[in-house]
Amino acid sequence: MTDILQILLIGAVLGGVYALMASGLTLIFGVMKIINLAHPVFIIIGAYISYWLFTLVGLDPILSMPIAMIALFCLGIVVYKLIFEREASSAKYSEMTVLLTFAVALSFDGLLGVLFGNIQRITSPSYAVEAVMLGDLFLPKGQFYAGLISIALIGALVAFLKFTRFGYAIRATTQNREAAQLLGVNVGLVSTITFGIGIGLAGASGALISFIFSFFPARHWEWIALLMSLIVLGGMGRLMGAVVGAFLLAIVSAFVGSYFGSTWSMMTFYLALFLILLVRPQGLFGEKME
Amino acid sequence: MPESTALLEVRDVVAGYGRGPAILNGAGITVEEGRTHCIIGPNGAGKSTLLKVVSGLLPARAGEVVFDGESIAGLRPDEILRRGICFVPQERALFPDMSVRENLRMGGYIITDRADLDRRLDEVLEAFPVLRERGGQRAKSLSGGEQQMLTMGRTLVLRPRIVMLDEPSLGLAPRIVSQVFDIIRLLKDKGITVIIVEQNAVVGLSNADLGCVLDLGRTMFEGPADGILEDPRIRELYLGKRAGAA
């Protein structure tokens, strides 16, 4: 029993982290229908920012998280303005963006490789190697903090979407772009800012994972498959879907890892993606596609 | 027709999508304050396109759009909205996963004063008690008639001067269609000028004061709706077999 609770706990904490990693991806898809294959590259850039701030000036990665978030928000807006905005009116937009984001991923991957080399790195504040005991249960402090902060950030994002005027505009644009425009929403501005927020969230999650996962420039290829499986399971473009998907798959993969060995836990996500596309391509909460 | 009574004057408009051919080729309509207008014409005549030009969604290549004595051609959709011209597109104008209240709130998106917006929402809920009852429900869970009611209620939040409806009866059962036209009459009673595009010309015209016949992107005829319904030539050309039922 303790074993099962232990696995559930680890899975739940990782689920929170995965949910934050995926939140920006699903938000951007919802508003702009961009399948941002470069999303995990931005997570890795966020991780590098926190890594270097810790290594060079000793700034705690949790404290540098807002810096990574703001920096990536700005980078997101620049990338959107330079690359996506002028494509937005093209009829082949969705197909184009897959290629474009693939190219963006490759470029940043290469750039990071040149700058920092293909070395595995991990930020190592003291709590990264400590643990908390909850009764009989054991939990690495780093994962615990990262999970809690991720859930708090998602809570803040949900509140922002639910209660602010700009949040209304984002949700409206996601659900019916033309109608939102007719009611006076500047959908171009909403798209730009949403892209920035999405990439900013990637930056924040990068700061958090920098002390729980080791990373190197090309690691994003592994993560995009993981993130895609989460948001496809929840229904593309649905934030709560991505969150539920993240918790479900993180817990399942924790069980798989514990019973079949950790080599197989990553396989859980690929297998899940495959099964969802076969059985319920619209995801748990998505509408049936026409 | 004397110039002074026209609230909106659209003249000689040429418009099309992207680099494509012109859909409108000299279309126009004279809209009088407080009256209900119905635009009819065959498929592809440019009826919806005309509404899109007026609402600013589609720029006109040539022609004039004058509202309240001022040219509004070339303005952005939100600027036109601010002047009191609301466009309700064909079908699916709602935000399906937002609640009824949230949809209404979106109707007043351009109003930044929260207290003012709350007052306006109350007004609309007063006029449509069903919407108050369903306030927390998602829009997609409403029936077809209730969805149309919500769509029109949402435009009322802005206290518009002109409401343009693109095929409000599309896909609705006949009983619901008559409810929709009841709501349109309610708009008229509130002093709002209404422009309807209707595929079902007879139903549309019998619920309107003035009619406008569009074909091949041109305005063929404008005048009192009952006159159009009785005109044997128009009946033969544009009202088809249904004319007998009028």
Coordinates of C-alpha atoms in Angstrom, one line a residue:
Chain A
M1 CA 0.0 0.0 0.0
T2 CA 2.8 2.4 0.9
D3 CA 4.5 1.5 -2.4
I4 CA 1.4 2.5 -4.3
L5 CA 0.9 5.7 -2.5
Q6 CA 4.6 6.5 -3.0
I7 CA 4.3 6.0 -6.7
L8 CA 1.1 8.0 -6.8
L9 CA 2.8 10.9 -5.0
I10 CA 5.8 11.0 -7.3
G11 CA 3.5 10.7 -10.3
A12 CA 1.3 13.5 -9.1
V13 CA 4.2 15.9 -8.5
L14 CA 5.7 15.2 -11.9
G15 CA 2.2 15.6 -13.3
G16 CA 2.1 19.2 -12.1
V17 CA 5.4 19.9 -13.7
Y18 CA 4.3 18.3 -17.0
A19 CA 1.1 20.2 -16.9
L20 CA 3.0 23.5 -16.7
M21 CA 5.3 22.4 -19.5
A22 CA 2.2 21.7 -21.7
S23 CA 0.1 24.6 -20.7
G24 CA 1.7 27.1 -23.0
L25 CA 1.7 24.6 -25.9
T26 CA -2.0 24.0 -25.6
L27 CA -2.8 27.7 -25.1
I28 CA -0.9 28.7 -28.3
F29 CA -2.6 25.9 -30.2
G30 CA -6.0 27.0 -28.9
V31 CA -5.7 30.6 -30.0
M32 CA -3.6 30.4 -33.1
K33 CA -3.8 26.7 -34.2
I34 CA 0.0 26.7 -34.2
I35 CA 1.4 23.3 -33.4
N36 CA 4.5 24.6 -31.7
L37 CA 7.1 21.9 -32.1
A38 CA 9.6 24.4 -30.8
H39 CA 7.9 24.6 -27.4
P40 CA 10.3 22.4 -25.5
V41 CA 13.3 24.3 -27.0
F42 CA 12.0 27.4 -25.2
I43 CA 11.7 25.3 -22.0
I44 CA 15.4 24.4 -22.4
I45 CA 16.3 28.1 -22.9
G46 CA 14.5 28.8 -19.7
A47 CA 16.5 26.1 -18.0
Y48 CA 19.7 27.5 -19.3
I49 CA 18.8 31.0 -18.0
S50 CA 18.3 29.6 -14.5
Y51 CA 21.3 27.3 -14.7
W52 CA 23.7 30.2 -15.6
L53 CA 22.2 32.6 -13.1
F54 CA 22.7 29.9 -10.4
T55 CA 26.2 28.9 -11.5
L56 CA 27.5 32.4 -12.1
V57 CA 25.8 34.6 -9.4
G58 CA 24.3 31.9 -7.1
L59 CA 20.7 33.0 -7.7
D60 CA 18.3 30.3 -6.7
P61 CA 16.4 28.8 -9.7
I62 CA 13.0 29.3 -8.0
L63 CA 13.9 33.0 -7.6
S64 CA 15.2 33.3 -11.2
M65 CA 12.0 31.7 -12.5
P66 CA 10.3 35.1 -13.0
I67 CA 13.4 36.3 -14.9
A68 CA 13.2 33.3 -17.2
M69 CA 9.5 33.8 -17.6
I70 CA 9.8 37.4 -18.6
A71 CA 12.8 36.9 -20.9
L72 CA 11.0 34.1 -22.7
F73 CA 7.8 36.1 -22.9
C74 CA 9.8 38.8 -24.8
L75 CA 11.5 36.2 -26.9
G76 CA 8.1 34.7 -27.7
I77 CA 6.8 38.0 -28.9
V78 CA 9.8 38.6 -31.1
V79 CA 9.6 35.2 -32.6
Y80 CA 5.9 35.6 -33.3
K81 CA 6.3 39.0 -34.9
L82 CA 9.3 37.9 -37.0
I83 CA 8.0 34.5 -38.2
F84 CA 4.3 33.8 -37.6
E85 CA 2.5 37.0 -37.9
R86 CA 2.8 37.5 -41.7
E87 CA 1.8 33.8 -42.3
A88 CA -1.3 34.2 -40.2
S89 CA -3.4 35.2 -43.2
S90 CA -2.3 32.4 -45.4
A91 CA -4.7 29.6 -46.1
K92 CA -2.1 27.0 -45.6
Y93 CA -1.3 28.5 -42.2
S94 CA -1.7 25.3 -40.0
E95 CA 0.5 23.2 -42.3
M96 CA 3.1 26.0 -42.7
T97 CA 3.4 26.4 -38.9
V98 CA 4.4 22.8 -38.4
L99 CA 7.3 23.3 -40.7
L100 CA 8.1 26.7 -39.3
T101 CA 8.1 25.6 -35.7
F102 CA 10.3 22.6 -36.7
A103 CA 12.8 25.0 -38.2
V104 CA 12.7 27.3 -35.1
A105 CA 13.4 24.2 -33.0
L106 CA 16.3 23.2 -35.1
S107 CA 17.8 26.7 -35.1
F108 CA 17.6 27.2 -31.4
D109 CA 18.8 23.7 -30.8
G110 CA 21.9 24.4 -33.0
L111 CA 22.5 27.8 -31.4
L112 CA 22.4 26.4 -27.9
G113 CA 24.7 23.6 -28.9
V114 CA 27.2 26.2 -30.2
L115 CA 26.9 28.3 -27.1
F116 CA 26.9 25.8 -24.4
G117 CA 28.0 22.5 -25.9
N118 CA 26.1 19.2 -25.8
I119 CA 26.9 18.6 -22.1
Q120 CA 24.3 17.3 -19.7
R121 CA 23.6 20.0 -17.1
I122 CA 21.5 20.3 -13.9
T123 CA 21.1 23.2 -11.5
S124 CA 22.0 22.0 -8.1
P125 CA 20.6 24.2 -5.2
S126 CA 20.8 22.4 -1.9
Y127 CA 17.2 21.2 -2.0
A128 CA 17.8 19.3 -5.2
V129 CA 19.5 16.6 -3.2
E130 CA 17.3 16.7 -0.1
A131 CA 14.0 15.0 0.6
V132 CA 10.9 15.5 2.6
M133 CA 9.2 12.7 4.5
L134 CA 5.4 12.6 4.7
G135 CA 4.9 9.8 7.2
D136 CA 6.3 6.8 5.5
L137 CA 6.3 8.5 2.1
F138 CA 9.5 9.9 0.7
L139 CA 9.6 12.9 -1.7
P140 CA 12.6 14.6 -3.2
K141 CA 12.4 18.3 -2.2
G142 CA 13.2 19.5 -5.7
Q143 CA 10.3 17.7 -7.3
F144 CA 8.0 18.7 -4.4
Y145 CA 8.8 22.4 -4.9
A146 CA 8.7 22.2 -8.7
G147 CA 5.3 20.4 -8.6
L148 CA 3.8 22.9 -6.1
I149 CA 5.0 26.0 -7.9
S150 CA 3.8 24.5 -11.3
I151 CA 0.3 23.9 -9.9
A152 CA 0.3 27.4 -8.4
L153 CA 1.2 28.9 -11.8
I154 CA -1.5 27.0 -13.6
G155 CA -4.0 28.2 -11.0
A156 CA -2.9 31.7 -11.7
L157 CA -3.2 31.2 -15.4
V158 CA -6.7 29.7 -15.0
A159 CA -7.7 32.7 -12.8
F160 CA -6.3 35.1 -15.4
L161 CA -8.3 33.4 -18.2
K162 CA -11.5 33.2 -16.2
F163 CA -11.6 36.6 -14.5
T164 CA -9.7 39.3 -16.5
R165 CA -10.9 41.1 -19.6
F166 CA -7.9 39.9 -21.5
G167 CA -8.5 36.4 -20.3
Y168 CA -12.1 36.6 -21.7
A169 CA -10.6 37.8 -25.0
I170 CA -8.2 34.9 -25.1
R171 CA -10.9 32.3 -24.4
A172 CA -13.3 33.9 -26.9
T173 CA -10.7 34.0 -29.6
T174 CA -9.9 30.3 -28.9
Q175 CA -13.6 29.3 -29.2
N176 CA -14.7 31.4 -32.1
R177 CA -12.1 33.7 -33.7
E178 CA -14.5 35.5 -36.1
A179 CA -17.1 36.2 -33.5
A180 CA -14.5 37.6 -31.1
Q181 CA -13.3 39.9 -33.8
L182 CA -16.9 41.0 -34.5
L183 CA -17.3 42.0 -30.8
G184 CA -14.3 44.2 -31.0
V185 CA -11.5 41.9 -29.8
N186 CA -8.2 42.8 -31.5
V187 CA -7.4 39.2 -32.4
G188 CA -4.0 40.1 -33.8
L189 CA -2.9 41.6 -30.4
V190 CA -4.5 38.6 -28.6
S191 CA -2.5 36.2 -30.7
T192 CA 0.8 38.1 -30.1
I193 CA 0.3 38.3 -26.4
T194 CA -0.9 34.7 -26.1
F195 CA 2.2 33.5 -27.9
G196 CA 4.3 35.5 -25.5
I197 CA 2.4 34.1 -22.5
G198 CA 2.7 30.5 -23.8
I199 CA 6.5 30.9 -24.3
G200 CA 6.8 32.7 -21.0
L201 CA 5.2 29.6 -19.3
A202 CA 7.7 27.4 -21.1
G203 CA 10.4 29.6 -19.6
A204 CA 9.0 29.3 -16.1
S205 CA 8.8 25.5 -16.4
G206 CA 12.3 25.5 -17.8
A207 CA 13.6 27.2 -14.6
L208 CA 11.8 24.6 -12.5
I209 CA 12.9 21.5 -14.4
S210 CA 16.5 22.8 -14.4
F211 CA 16.9 21.3 -11.0
I212 CA 14.9 18.1 -11.4
F213 CA 15.9 16.8 -14.9
S214 CA 19.3 17.0 -16.5
F215 CA 19.1 18.8 -19.8
F216 CA 21.1 19.4 -22.9
P217 CA 20.2 21.3 -26.2
A218 CA 18.8 18.3 -28.0
R219 CA 16.7 17.0 -25.1
H220 CA 13.6 18.8 -26.5
W221 CA 13.0 16.2 -29.1
E222 CA 12.2 13.7 -26.3
W223 CA 9.9 16.2 -24.6
I224 CA 7.9 17.3 -27.6
A225 CA 6.5 13.8 -27.9
L226 CA 5.8 13.7 -24.2
L227 CA 4.0 17.0 -24.3
M228 CA 2.1 16.2 -27.5
S229 CA 0.7 13.0 -25.9
L230 CA -0.5 15.0 -22.9
I231 CA -2.4 17.6 -24.9
V232 CA -3.7 15.2 -27.4
L233 CA -5.1 13.1 -24.5
G234 CA -6.8 16.1 -23.0
G235 CA -8.0 17.5 -26.3
M236 CA -5.9 19.9 -28.3
G237 CA -6.2 23.5 -27.2
R238 CA -7.9 22.7 -23.9
L239 CA -6.0 23.8 -20.8
M240 CA -7.8 21.7 -18.3
G241 CA -7.6 18.8 -20.7
A242 CA -3.8 19.2 -20.8
V243 CA -3.7 19.3 -17.0
V244 CA -5.8 16.2 -16.5
G245 CA -3.8 14.5 -19.3
A246 CA -0.5 15.4 -17.5
F247 CA -1.6 14.0 -14.2
L248 CA -3.0 10.8 -15.7
L249 CA 0.0 10.0 -17.9
A250 CA 2.6 11.0 -15.2
I251 CA 1.0 8.6 -12.7
V252 CA 0.6 5.8 -15.2
S253 CA 4.2 6.3 -16.3
A254 CA 5.4 6.3 -12.7
F255 CA 3.7 2.9 -12.2
V256 CA 5.1 1.6 -15.4
G257 CA 8.6 2.8 -14.4
S258 CA 8.3 1.2 -11.0
Y259 CA 7.0 -2.2 -12.2
F260 CA 8.8 -2.6 -15.5
G261 CA 11.9 -0.5 -15.0
S262 CA 12.4 3.2 -15.8
T263 CA 13.4 2.5 -19.4
W264 CA 9.7 1.8 -20.1
S265 CA 8.3 4.8 -18.3
M266 CA 9.0 7.1 -21.3
M267 CA 7.4 4.6 -23.6
T268 CA 4.1 5.1 -21.7
F269 CA 3.7 8.5 -23.4
Y270 CA 4.4 7.3 -26.9
L271 CA 2.1 4.3 -26.4
A272 CA -0.6 6.5 -25.0
L273 CA -0.4 9.0 -27.9
F274 CA -0.7 6.1 -30.3
L275 CA -3.7 4.6 -28.5
I276 CA -5.5 7.9 -28.2
L277 CA -5.1 8.7 -31.9
L278 CA -6.6 5.3 -32.7
V279 CA -9.4 5.2 -30.2
R280 CA -10.4 8.8 -29.5
P281 CA -8.5 11.2 -31.7
Q282 CA -10.4 14.2 -30.3
G283 CA -9.0 13.5 -26.8
L284 CA -10.9 13.2 -23.5
F285 CA -12.4 16.6 -23.5
G286 CA -12.3 17.6 -27.2
E287 CA -15.2 17.9 -29.6
K288 CA -15.5 15.3 -32.3
M289 CA -13.6 16.5 -35.3
E290 CA -15.4 16.8 -38.6
Chain B
M1 CA -36.2 58.9 -51.4
P2 CA -35.2 62.0 -49.3
E3 CA -31.5 61.9 -48.2
S4 CA -32.3 63.0 -44.7
T5 CA -34.1 59.9 -43.5
A6 CA -31.3 57.5 -44.4
L7 CA -29.3 56.3 -41.4
L8 CA -27.0 54.2 -43.5
E9 CA -26.3 54.7 -47.2
V10 CA -24.3 52.1 -49.1
R11 CA -23.6 53.0 -52.7
D12 CA -21.9 51.4 -55.7
V13 CA -19.8 49.0 -53.6
V14 CA -17.3 46.7 -55.3
A15 CA -15.8 44.0 -53.1
G16 CA -14.4 40.5 -53.1
Y17 CA -12.2 38.1 -51.1
G18 CA -8.4 38.3 -51.3
R19 CA -7.4 38.6 -55.0
G20 CA -10.5 36.8 -56.1
P21 CA -13.2 38.1 -58.5
A22 CA -15.6 40.8 -57.3
I23 CA -18.6 39.4 -55.5
L24 CA -20.2 42.8 -55.2
N25 CA -20.3 44.8 -58.3
G26 CA -22.1 48.1 -57.6
A27 CA -24.3 47.0 -54.8
G28 CA -26.1 49.4 -52.5
I29 CA -28.8 49.8 -49.9
T30 CA -30.5 52.7 -48.2
V31 CA -31.3 52.0 -44.6
E32 CA -33.9 54.1 -42.8
E33 CA -33.8 54.7 -39.1
G34 CA -36.0 52.5 -36.9
R35 CA -37.2 50.2 -39.7
T36 CA -36.6 46.6 -40.6
H37 CA -34.9 45.8 -43.9
C38 CA -34.7 42.5 -45.6
I39 CA -32.1 41.7 -48.2
I40 CA -33.0 38.8 -50.5
G41 CA -31.5 37.2 -53.6
P42 CA -30.3 33.9 -54.9
N43 CA -27.3 32.0 -53.6
G44 CA -24.0 33.8 -54.3
A45 CA -25.7 37.1 -55.0
G46 CA -23.4 38.8 -52.4
K47 CA -25.9 39.3 -49.6
S48 CA -23.6 38.2 -46.7
T49 CA -20.7 40.0 -48.4
L50 CA -22.6 43.2 -48.3
L51 CA -23.1 42.9 -44.5
K52 CA -19.4 42.1 -44.1
V53 CA -18.4 45.2 -46.0
V54 CA -20.7 47.4 -43.8
S55 CA -19.3 45.8 -40.6
G56 CA -15.7 46.4 -41.8
L57 CA -14.7 42.7 -42.0
L58 CA -14.2 43.0 -45.7
P59 CA -12.7 46.2 -47.2
A60 CA -14.6 47.6 -50.2
R61 CA -12.5 48.1 -53.3
A62 CA -14.7 50.9 -54.4
G63 CA -17.9 52.6 -53.3
E64 CA -19.3 54.5 -50.3
V65 CA -20.6 53.5 -46.9
V66 CA -22.1 56.5 -45.1
F67 CA -23.4 56.1 -41.6
D68 CA -25.1 59.0 -39.9
G69 CA -23.6 61.5 -42.4
E70 CA -20.1 60.2 -42.0
S71 CA -18.1 57.8 -44.2
I72 CA -17.2 54.6 -42.4
A73 CA -15.6 52.8 -45.3
G74 CA -12.1 51.7 -44.3
L75 CA -12.7 51.7 -40.5
R76 CA -11.7 48.7 -38.5
P77 CA -14.5 46.3 -37.3
D78 CA -14.2 47.5 -33.7
E79 CA -14.5 51.1 -34.7
I80 CA -17.7 50.4 -36.6
L81 CA -19.0 48.5 -33.6
R82 CA -18.3 51.5 -31.4
R83 CA -20.5 53.6 -33.7
G84 CA -23.4 51.2 -33.0
I85 CA -23.4 48.8 -35.9
C86 CA -23.6 45.2 -34.8
F87 CA -23.2 42.3 -37.2
V88 CA -24.5 38.8 -36.3
P89 CA -22.9 36.3 -38.6
Q90 CA -24.5 33.1 -40.0
E91 CA -24.6 30.3 -37.4
R92 CA -22.2 29.6 -34.6
A93 CA -21.8 33.2 -33.5
L94 CA -21.5 32.1 -29.9
F95 CA -18.6 31.0 -27.7
P96 CA -19.7 27.4 -27.1
D97 CA -17.7 26.7 -24.0
M98 CA -18.4 30.0 -22.3
S99 CA -21.4 30.3 -20.1
V100 CA -24.5 32.3 -21.1
R101 CA -23.4 35.2 -18.8
E102 CA -19.8 35.1 -20.1
N103 CA -21.2 35.3 -23.7
L104 CA -23.2 38.3 -22.8
R105 CA -20.2 39.9 -21.1
M106 CA -18.2 39.3 -24.3
G107 CA -21.0 41.3 -26.1
G108 CA -19.9 44.3 -24.1
Y109 CA -16.2 43.6 -24.6
I110 CA -15.5 47.1 -25.9
I111 CA -17.1 48.6 -22.7
T112 CA -14.3 49.0 -20.2
D113 CA -16.4 50.5 -17.4
R114 CA -17.3 47.4 -15.4
A115 CA -20.3 48.9 -13.5
D116 CA -21.8 50.2 -16.7
L117 CA -21.4 46.8 -18.3
D118 CA -23.1 45.1 -15.3
R119 CA -26.0 47.5 -15.6
R120 CA -26.4 46.7 -19.3
L121 CA -26.2 42.9 -18.7
D122 CA -29.0 43.3 -16.2
E123 CA -31.1 45.1 -18.7
V124 CA -30.6 42.3 -21.3
L125 CA -31.4 39.6 -18.7
E126 CA -34.5 41.6 -17.8
A127 CA -35.7 41.4 -21.4
F128 CA -34.8 37.7 -21.7
P129 CA -35.7 35.9 -18.5
V130 CA -34.8 32.6 -20.0
L131 CA -31.2 33.7 -20.3
R132 CA -31.1 34.7 -16.6
E133 CA -32.3 31.2 -15.8
R134 CA -29.6 29.6 -17.9
G135 CA -27.0 32.1 -16.8
G136 CA -24.4 29.5 -15.7
Q137 CA -24.9 27.0 -18.5
R138 CA -22.5 26.6 -21.4
A139 CA -23.8 28.2 -24.6
K140 CA -23.5 24.9 -26.5
S141 CA -26.0 23.2 -24.1
L142 CA -28.8 25.6 -25.1
S143 CA -31.4 24.7 -27.7
G144 CA -31.2 26.3 -31.2
G145 CA -33.8 28.9 -30.4
E146 CA -32.2 29.8 -27.1
Q147 CA -28.9 30.2 -28.8
Q148 CA -30.4 32.7 -31.3
M149 CA -31.9 34.5 -28.3
L150 CA -28.5 34.6 -26.7
T151 CA -26.9 35.9 -29.9
M152 CA -29.4 38.7 -30.2
G153 CA -29.3 39.4 -26.4
R154 CA -25.6 39.7 -26.7
T155 CA -25.8 42.4 -29.4
L156 CA -28.3 44.4 -27.2
V157 CA -25.6 44.8 -24.6
L158 CA -24.1 47.5 -26.8
R159 CA -27.4 49.3 -27.2
P160 CA -26.7 49.3 -31.0
R161 CA -28.4 51.6 -33.5
I162 CA -28.2 49.0 -36.3
V163 CA -28.3 45.2 -36.0
M164 CA -27.4 43.2 -39.1
L165 CA -28.5 39.6 -39.0
D166 CA -27.1 37.1 -41.5
E167 CA -29.7 34.3 -42.0
P168 CA -31.0 34.2 -38.5
S169 CA -33.4 31.4 -39.3
L170 CA -30.8 29.1 -40.9
G171 CA -31.1 25.5 -39.6
L172 CA -34.0 26.2 -37.2
A173 CA -37.3 24.5 -37.0
P174 CA -40.3 26.6 -38.3
R175 CA -41.7 27.1 -34.8
I176 CA -38.3 28.4 -33.6
V177 CA -38.1 30.6 -36.7
S178 CA -41.2 32.4 -35.6
Q179 CA -39.7 32.9 -32.2
V180 CA -36.6 34.4 -33.8
F181 CA -38.8 36.9 -35.7
D182 CA -40.6 37.7 -32.5
I183 CA -37.2 38.8 -31.1
I184 CA -36.5 40.8 -34.2
R185 CA -39.7 42.6 -33.7
L186 CA -38.6 43.3 -30.1
L187 CA -35.5 44.9 -31.5
K188 CA -37.6 47.1 -33.7
D189 CA -39.8 48.1 -30.7
K190 CA -36.7 49.2 -28.9
G191 CA -36.1 51.6 -31.8
I192 CA -33.2 49.6 -33.3
T193 CA -32.8 49.6 -37.1
V194 CA -32.6 46.0 -38.4
I195 CA -31.1 44.5 -41.5
I196 CA -31.8 40.9 -42.2
V197 CA -30.3 38.7 -44.9
E198 CA -32.8 35.9 -45.6
Q199 CA -32.6 32.9 -47.9
N200 CA -36.3 32.3 -47.1
A201 CA -37.4 35.5 -48.9
V202 CA -41.1 35.3 -48.2
V203 CA -40.7 34.8 -44.4
G204 CA -38.0 37.5 -44.4
L205 CA -40.0 40.1 -46.4
S206 CA -43.2 39.6 -44.5
N207 CA -41.4 40.4 -41.3
A208 CA -39.7 43.6 -42.8
D209 CA -40.8 47.1 -43.7
L210 CA -38.4 47.5 -46.6
G211 CA -36.8 45.0 -49.0
C212 CA -33.7 45.0 -51.2
V213 CA -33.2 42.5 -54.0
L214 CA -29.6 41.6 -54.8
D215 CA -28.4 39.6 -57.8
L216 CA -25.0 39.0 -59.3
G217 CA -23.5 41.5 -56.9
R218 CA -25.8 44.3 -57.9
T219 CA -28.9 45.9 -56.3
M220 CA -31.8 45.1 -58.6
F221 CA -34.6 46.7 -56.7
E222 CA -35.3 48.5 -53.4
G223 CA -38.6 49.4 -51.9
P224 CA -41.4 48.6 -49.5
A225 CA -41.4 44.9 -48.6
D226 CA -45.0 44.3 -49.4
G227 CA -44.5 45.9 -52.8
I228 CA -41.7 43.4 -53.5
L229 CA -43.9 40.5 -52.3
E230 CA -46.6 41.5 -54.7
D231 CA -44.5 42.4 -57.7
P232 CA -45.1 39.6 -60.2
R233 CA -41.7 39.9 -61.9
I234 CA -39.8 39.7 -58.6
R235 CA -42.0 36.9 -57.5
E236 CA -41.2 34.9 -60.6
L237 CA -37.5 35.6 -60.5
Y238 CA -36.6 35.6 -56.9
L239 CA -39.4 34.2 -54.8
G240 CA -39.9 31.0 -56.8
K241 CA -42.7 28.7 -56.0
R242 CA -43.0 29.9 -52.4
A243 CA -44.5 33.1 -53.7
G244 CA -47.9 31.4 -53.7
A245 CA -47.8 31.0 -50.0
A246 CA -47.4 34.7 -49.3

